[in-house]
PDB file of C-alpha atoms in Angstrom:
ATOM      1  CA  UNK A   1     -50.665  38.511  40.623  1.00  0.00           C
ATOM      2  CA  UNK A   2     -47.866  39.151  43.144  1.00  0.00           C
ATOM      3  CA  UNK A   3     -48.756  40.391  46.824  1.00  0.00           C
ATOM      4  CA  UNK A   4     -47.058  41.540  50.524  1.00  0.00           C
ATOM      5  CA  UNK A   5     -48.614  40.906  53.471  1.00  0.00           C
ATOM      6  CA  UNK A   6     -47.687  42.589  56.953  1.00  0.00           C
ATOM      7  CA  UNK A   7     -49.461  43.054  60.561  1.00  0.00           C
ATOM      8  CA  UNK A   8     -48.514  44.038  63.595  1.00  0.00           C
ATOM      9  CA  UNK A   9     -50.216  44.358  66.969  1.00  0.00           C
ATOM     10  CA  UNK A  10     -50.092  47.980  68.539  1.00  0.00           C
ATOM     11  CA  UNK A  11     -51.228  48.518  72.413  1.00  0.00           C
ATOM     12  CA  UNK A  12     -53.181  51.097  71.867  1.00  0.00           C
ATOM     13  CA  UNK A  13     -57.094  51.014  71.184  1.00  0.00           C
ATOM     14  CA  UNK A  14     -58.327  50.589  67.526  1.00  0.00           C
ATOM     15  CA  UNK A  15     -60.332  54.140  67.432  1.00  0.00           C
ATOM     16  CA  UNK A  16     -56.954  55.870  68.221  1.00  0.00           C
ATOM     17  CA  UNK A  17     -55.036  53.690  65.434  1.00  0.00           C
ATOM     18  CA  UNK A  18     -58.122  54.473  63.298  1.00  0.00           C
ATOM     19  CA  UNK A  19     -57.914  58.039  63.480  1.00  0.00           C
ATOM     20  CA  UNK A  20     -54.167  57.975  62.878  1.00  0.00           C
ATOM     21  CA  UNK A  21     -54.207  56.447  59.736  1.00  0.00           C
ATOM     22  CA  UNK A  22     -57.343  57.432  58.337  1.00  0.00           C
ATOM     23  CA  UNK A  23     -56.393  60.634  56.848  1.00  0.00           C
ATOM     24  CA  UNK A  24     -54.455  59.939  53.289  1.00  0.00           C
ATOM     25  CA  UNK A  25     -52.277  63.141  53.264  1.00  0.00           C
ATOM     26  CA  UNK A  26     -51.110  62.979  57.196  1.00  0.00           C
ATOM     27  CA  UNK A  27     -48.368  60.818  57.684  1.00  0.00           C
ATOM     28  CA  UNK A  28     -46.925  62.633  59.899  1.00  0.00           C
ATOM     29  CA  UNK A  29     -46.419  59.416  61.863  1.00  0.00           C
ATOM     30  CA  UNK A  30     -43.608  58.329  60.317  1.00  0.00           C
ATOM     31  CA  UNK A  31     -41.347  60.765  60.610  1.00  0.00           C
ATOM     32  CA  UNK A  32     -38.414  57.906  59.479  1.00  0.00           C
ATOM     33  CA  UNK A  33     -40.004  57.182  56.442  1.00  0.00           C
ATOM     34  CA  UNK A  34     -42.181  59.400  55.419  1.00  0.00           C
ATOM     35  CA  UNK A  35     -40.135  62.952  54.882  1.00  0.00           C
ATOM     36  CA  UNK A  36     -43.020  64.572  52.834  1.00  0.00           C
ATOM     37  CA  UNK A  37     -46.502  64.134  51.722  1.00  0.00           C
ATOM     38  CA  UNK A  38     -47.871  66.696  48.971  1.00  0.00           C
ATOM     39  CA  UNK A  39     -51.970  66.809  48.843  1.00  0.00           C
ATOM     40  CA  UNK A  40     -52.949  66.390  44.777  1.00  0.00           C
ATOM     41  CA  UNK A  41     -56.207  68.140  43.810  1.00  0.00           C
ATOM     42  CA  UNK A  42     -58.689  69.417  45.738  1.00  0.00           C
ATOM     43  CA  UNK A  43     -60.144  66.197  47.926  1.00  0.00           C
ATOM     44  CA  UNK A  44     -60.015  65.993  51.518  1.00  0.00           C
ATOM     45  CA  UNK A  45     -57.406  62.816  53.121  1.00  0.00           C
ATOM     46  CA  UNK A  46     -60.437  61.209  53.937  1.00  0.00           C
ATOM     47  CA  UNK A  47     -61.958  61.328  50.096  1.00  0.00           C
ATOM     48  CA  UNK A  48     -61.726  58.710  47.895  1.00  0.00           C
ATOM     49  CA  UNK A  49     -60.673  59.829  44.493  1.00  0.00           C
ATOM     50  CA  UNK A  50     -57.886  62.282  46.562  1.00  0.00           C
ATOM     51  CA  UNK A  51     -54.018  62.101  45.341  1.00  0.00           C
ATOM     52  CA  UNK A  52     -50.935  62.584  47.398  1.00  0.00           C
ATOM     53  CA  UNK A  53     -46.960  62.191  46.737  1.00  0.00           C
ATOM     54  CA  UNK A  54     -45.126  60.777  49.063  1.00  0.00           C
ATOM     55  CA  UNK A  55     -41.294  61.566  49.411  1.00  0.00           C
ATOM     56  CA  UNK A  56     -41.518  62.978  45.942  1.00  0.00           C
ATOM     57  CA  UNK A  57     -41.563  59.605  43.776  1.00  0.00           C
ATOM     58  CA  UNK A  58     -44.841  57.625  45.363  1.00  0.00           C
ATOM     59  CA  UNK A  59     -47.980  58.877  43.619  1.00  0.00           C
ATOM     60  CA  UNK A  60     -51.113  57.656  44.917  1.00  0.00           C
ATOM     61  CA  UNK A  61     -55.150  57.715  45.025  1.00  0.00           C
ATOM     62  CA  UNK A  62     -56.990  57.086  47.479  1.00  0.00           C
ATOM     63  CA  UNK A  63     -59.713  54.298  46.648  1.00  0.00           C
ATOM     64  CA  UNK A  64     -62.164  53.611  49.382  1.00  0.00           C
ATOM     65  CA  UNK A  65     -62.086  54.912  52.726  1.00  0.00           C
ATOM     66  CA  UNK A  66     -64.740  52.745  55.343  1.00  0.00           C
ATOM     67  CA  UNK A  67     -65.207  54.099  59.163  1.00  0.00           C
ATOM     68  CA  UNK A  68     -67.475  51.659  59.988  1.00  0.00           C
ATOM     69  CA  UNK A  69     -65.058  48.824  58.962  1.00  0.00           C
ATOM     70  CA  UNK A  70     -61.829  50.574  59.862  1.00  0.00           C
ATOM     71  CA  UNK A  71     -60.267  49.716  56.224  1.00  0.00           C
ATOM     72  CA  UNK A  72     -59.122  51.498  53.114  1.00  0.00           C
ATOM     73  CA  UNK A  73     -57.522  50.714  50.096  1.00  0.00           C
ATOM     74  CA  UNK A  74     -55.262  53.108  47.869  1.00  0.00           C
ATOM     75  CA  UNK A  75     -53.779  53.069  44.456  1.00  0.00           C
ATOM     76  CA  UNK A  76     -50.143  53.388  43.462  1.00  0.00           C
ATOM     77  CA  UNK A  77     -50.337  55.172  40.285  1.00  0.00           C
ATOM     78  CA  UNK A  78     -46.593  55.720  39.685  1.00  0.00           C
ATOM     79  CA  UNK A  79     -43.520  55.504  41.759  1.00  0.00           C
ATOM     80  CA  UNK A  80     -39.717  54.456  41.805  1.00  0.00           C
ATOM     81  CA  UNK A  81     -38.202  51.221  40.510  1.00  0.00           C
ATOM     82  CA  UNK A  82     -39.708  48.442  41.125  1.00  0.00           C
ATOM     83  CA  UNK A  83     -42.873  49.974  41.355  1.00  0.00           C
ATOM     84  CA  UNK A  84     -43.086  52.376  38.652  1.00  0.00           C
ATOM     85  CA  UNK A  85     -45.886  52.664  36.346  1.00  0.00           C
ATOM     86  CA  UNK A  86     -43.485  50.824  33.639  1.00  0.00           C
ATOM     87  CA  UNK A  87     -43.145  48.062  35.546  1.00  0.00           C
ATOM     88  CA  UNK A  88     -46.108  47.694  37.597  1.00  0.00           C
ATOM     89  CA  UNK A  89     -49.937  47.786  37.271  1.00  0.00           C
ATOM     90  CA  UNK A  90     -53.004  47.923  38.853  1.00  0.00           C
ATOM     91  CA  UNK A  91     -51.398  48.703  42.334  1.00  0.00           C
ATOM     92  CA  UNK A  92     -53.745  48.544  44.933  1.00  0.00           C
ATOM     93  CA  UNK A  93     -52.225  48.599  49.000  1.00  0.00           C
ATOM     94  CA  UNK A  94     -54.927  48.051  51.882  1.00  0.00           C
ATOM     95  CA  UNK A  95     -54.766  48.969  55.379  1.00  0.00           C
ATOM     96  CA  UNK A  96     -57.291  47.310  58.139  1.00  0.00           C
ATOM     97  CA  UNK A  97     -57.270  47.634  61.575  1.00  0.00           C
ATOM     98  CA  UNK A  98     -59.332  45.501  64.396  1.00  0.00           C
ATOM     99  CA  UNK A  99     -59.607  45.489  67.668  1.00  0.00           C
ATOM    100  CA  UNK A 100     -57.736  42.855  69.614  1.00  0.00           C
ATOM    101  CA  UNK A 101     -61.139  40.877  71.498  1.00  0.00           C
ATOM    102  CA  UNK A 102     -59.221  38.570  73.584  1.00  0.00           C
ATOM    103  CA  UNK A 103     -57.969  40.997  75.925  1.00  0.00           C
ATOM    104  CA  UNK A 104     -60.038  43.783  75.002  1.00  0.00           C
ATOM    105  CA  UNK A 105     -56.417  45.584  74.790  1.00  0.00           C
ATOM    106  CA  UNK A 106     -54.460  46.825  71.914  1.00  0.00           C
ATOM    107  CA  UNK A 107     -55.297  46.723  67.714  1.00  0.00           C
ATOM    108  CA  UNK A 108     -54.236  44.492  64.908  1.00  0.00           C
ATOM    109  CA  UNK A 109     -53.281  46.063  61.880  1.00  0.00           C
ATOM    110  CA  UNK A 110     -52.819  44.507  58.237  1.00  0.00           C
ATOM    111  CA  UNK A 111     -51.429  46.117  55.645  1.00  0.00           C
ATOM    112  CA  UNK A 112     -51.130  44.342  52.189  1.00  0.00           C
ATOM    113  CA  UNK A 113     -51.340  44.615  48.529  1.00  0.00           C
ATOM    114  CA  UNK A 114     -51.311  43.257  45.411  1.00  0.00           C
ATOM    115  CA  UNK A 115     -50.365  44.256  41.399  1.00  0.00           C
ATOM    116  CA  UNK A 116     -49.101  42.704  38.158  1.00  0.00           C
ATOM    117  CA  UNK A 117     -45.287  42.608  37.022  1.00  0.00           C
ATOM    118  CA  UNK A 118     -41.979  42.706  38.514  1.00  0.00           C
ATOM    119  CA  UNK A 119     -43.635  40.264  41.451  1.00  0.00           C
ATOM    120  CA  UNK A 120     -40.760  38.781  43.780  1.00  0.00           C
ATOM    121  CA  UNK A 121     -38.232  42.466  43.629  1.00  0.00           C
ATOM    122  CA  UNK A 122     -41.584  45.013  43.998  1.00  0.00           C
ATOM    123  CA  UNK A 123     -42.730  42.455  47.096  1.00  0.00           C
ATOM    124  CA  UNK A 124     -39.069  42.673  48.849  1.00  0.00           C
ATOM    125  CA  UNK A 125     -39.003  46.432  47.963  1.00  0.00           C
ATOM    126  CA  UNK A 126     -42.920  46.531  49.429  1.00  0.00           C
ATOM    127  CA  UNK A 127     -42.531  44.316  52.302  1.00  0.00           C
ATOM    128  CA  UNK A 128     -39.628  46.548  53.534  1.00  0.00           C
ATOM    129  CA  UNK A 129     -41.483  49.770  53.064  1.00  0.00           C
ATOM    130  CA  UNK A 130     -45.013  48.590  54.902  1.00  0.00           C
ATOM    131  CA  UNK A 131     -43.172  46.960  57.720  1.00  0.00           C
ATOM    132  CA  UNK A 132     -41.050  49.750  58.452  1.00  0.00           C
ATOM    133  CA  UNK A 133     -44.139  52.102  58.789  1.00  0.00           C
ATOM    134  CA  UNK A 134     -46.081  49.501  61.099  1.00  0.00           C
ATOM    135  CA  UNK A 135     -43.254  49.719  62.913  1.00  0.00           C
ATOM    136  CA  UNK A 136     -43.244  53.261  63.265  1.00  0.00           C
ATOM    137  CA  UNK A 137     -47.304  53.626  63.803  1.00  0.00           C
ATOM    138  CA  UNK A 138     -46.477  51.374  66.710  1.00  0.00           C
ATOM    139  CA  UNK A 139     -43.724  53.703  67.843  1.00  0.00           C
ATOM    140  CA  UNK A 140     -45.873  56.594  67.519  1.00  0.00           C
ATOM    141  CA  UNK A 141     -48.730  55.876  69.605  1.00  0.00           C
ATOM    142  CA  UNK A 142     -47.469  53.103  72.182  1.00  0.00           C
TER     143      UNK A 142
END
């Protein structure tokens, strides 16, 4: 099974990164990377079972969605080369965010995931992709 793994520490506190990310069809805070998000069905961003397309080629599901954990986990159902549904399955991303204890300042946030087939070019395409958006949820609310 091939996986990514990315984090990043944003100073801002973990509710407000929370509450940013939470919602599966606003992505709205990454403007860079994310050009357009299109709501699929009839499910809420925060329900699991609800679909979105991202930049017109990423289809997704939304798995599980858990406030009290500040975690979710989504599917990619279908999406361009090299993770398309021909050459990838069982997709499944998650995104957790903590609070930094320490310092009692700023949030940690981990994104990863993990599928079958095409491992080492869909974990250089994903790696790219979920490290560019960490970088821009840190732009976005720091």
């Amino acid at each position: 099974m091939a996986k990514t793994y990315q984090s990043i520490v944003i100073n801002a506190p973990a509710d407000k990164v929370w509450e940013t990310l939470r919602n599966f069809h606003d992505m709205s805070w990454a403007p860079e990377i994310v050009t357009s998000v299109e709501a699929i069905g009839d499910k809420k961003g925060d329900t699991p079972g609800g679909g979105r397309v991202c930049n017109v080629v990423f289809h997704e599901t939304r798995k599980t969605l858990y406030d009290d954990n500040r975690q979710l986990s989504y599917s990619i159902d279908d999406g361009p080369s090299p993770v398309s549904a021909s050459e990838v399955s069982n997709y499944e991303g998650h995104v957790r965010v903590r609070p930094v204890t320490e310092s009692n300042e700023g949030t940690f946030v981990e994104w990863y995931s993990h599928w079958q087939g095409k491992d080492q070019e869909a974990a250089e395409f994903c790696h790219g992709i979920y490290a560019g958006l960490l970088g821009q949820l840190k732009k976005t609310l720091e």
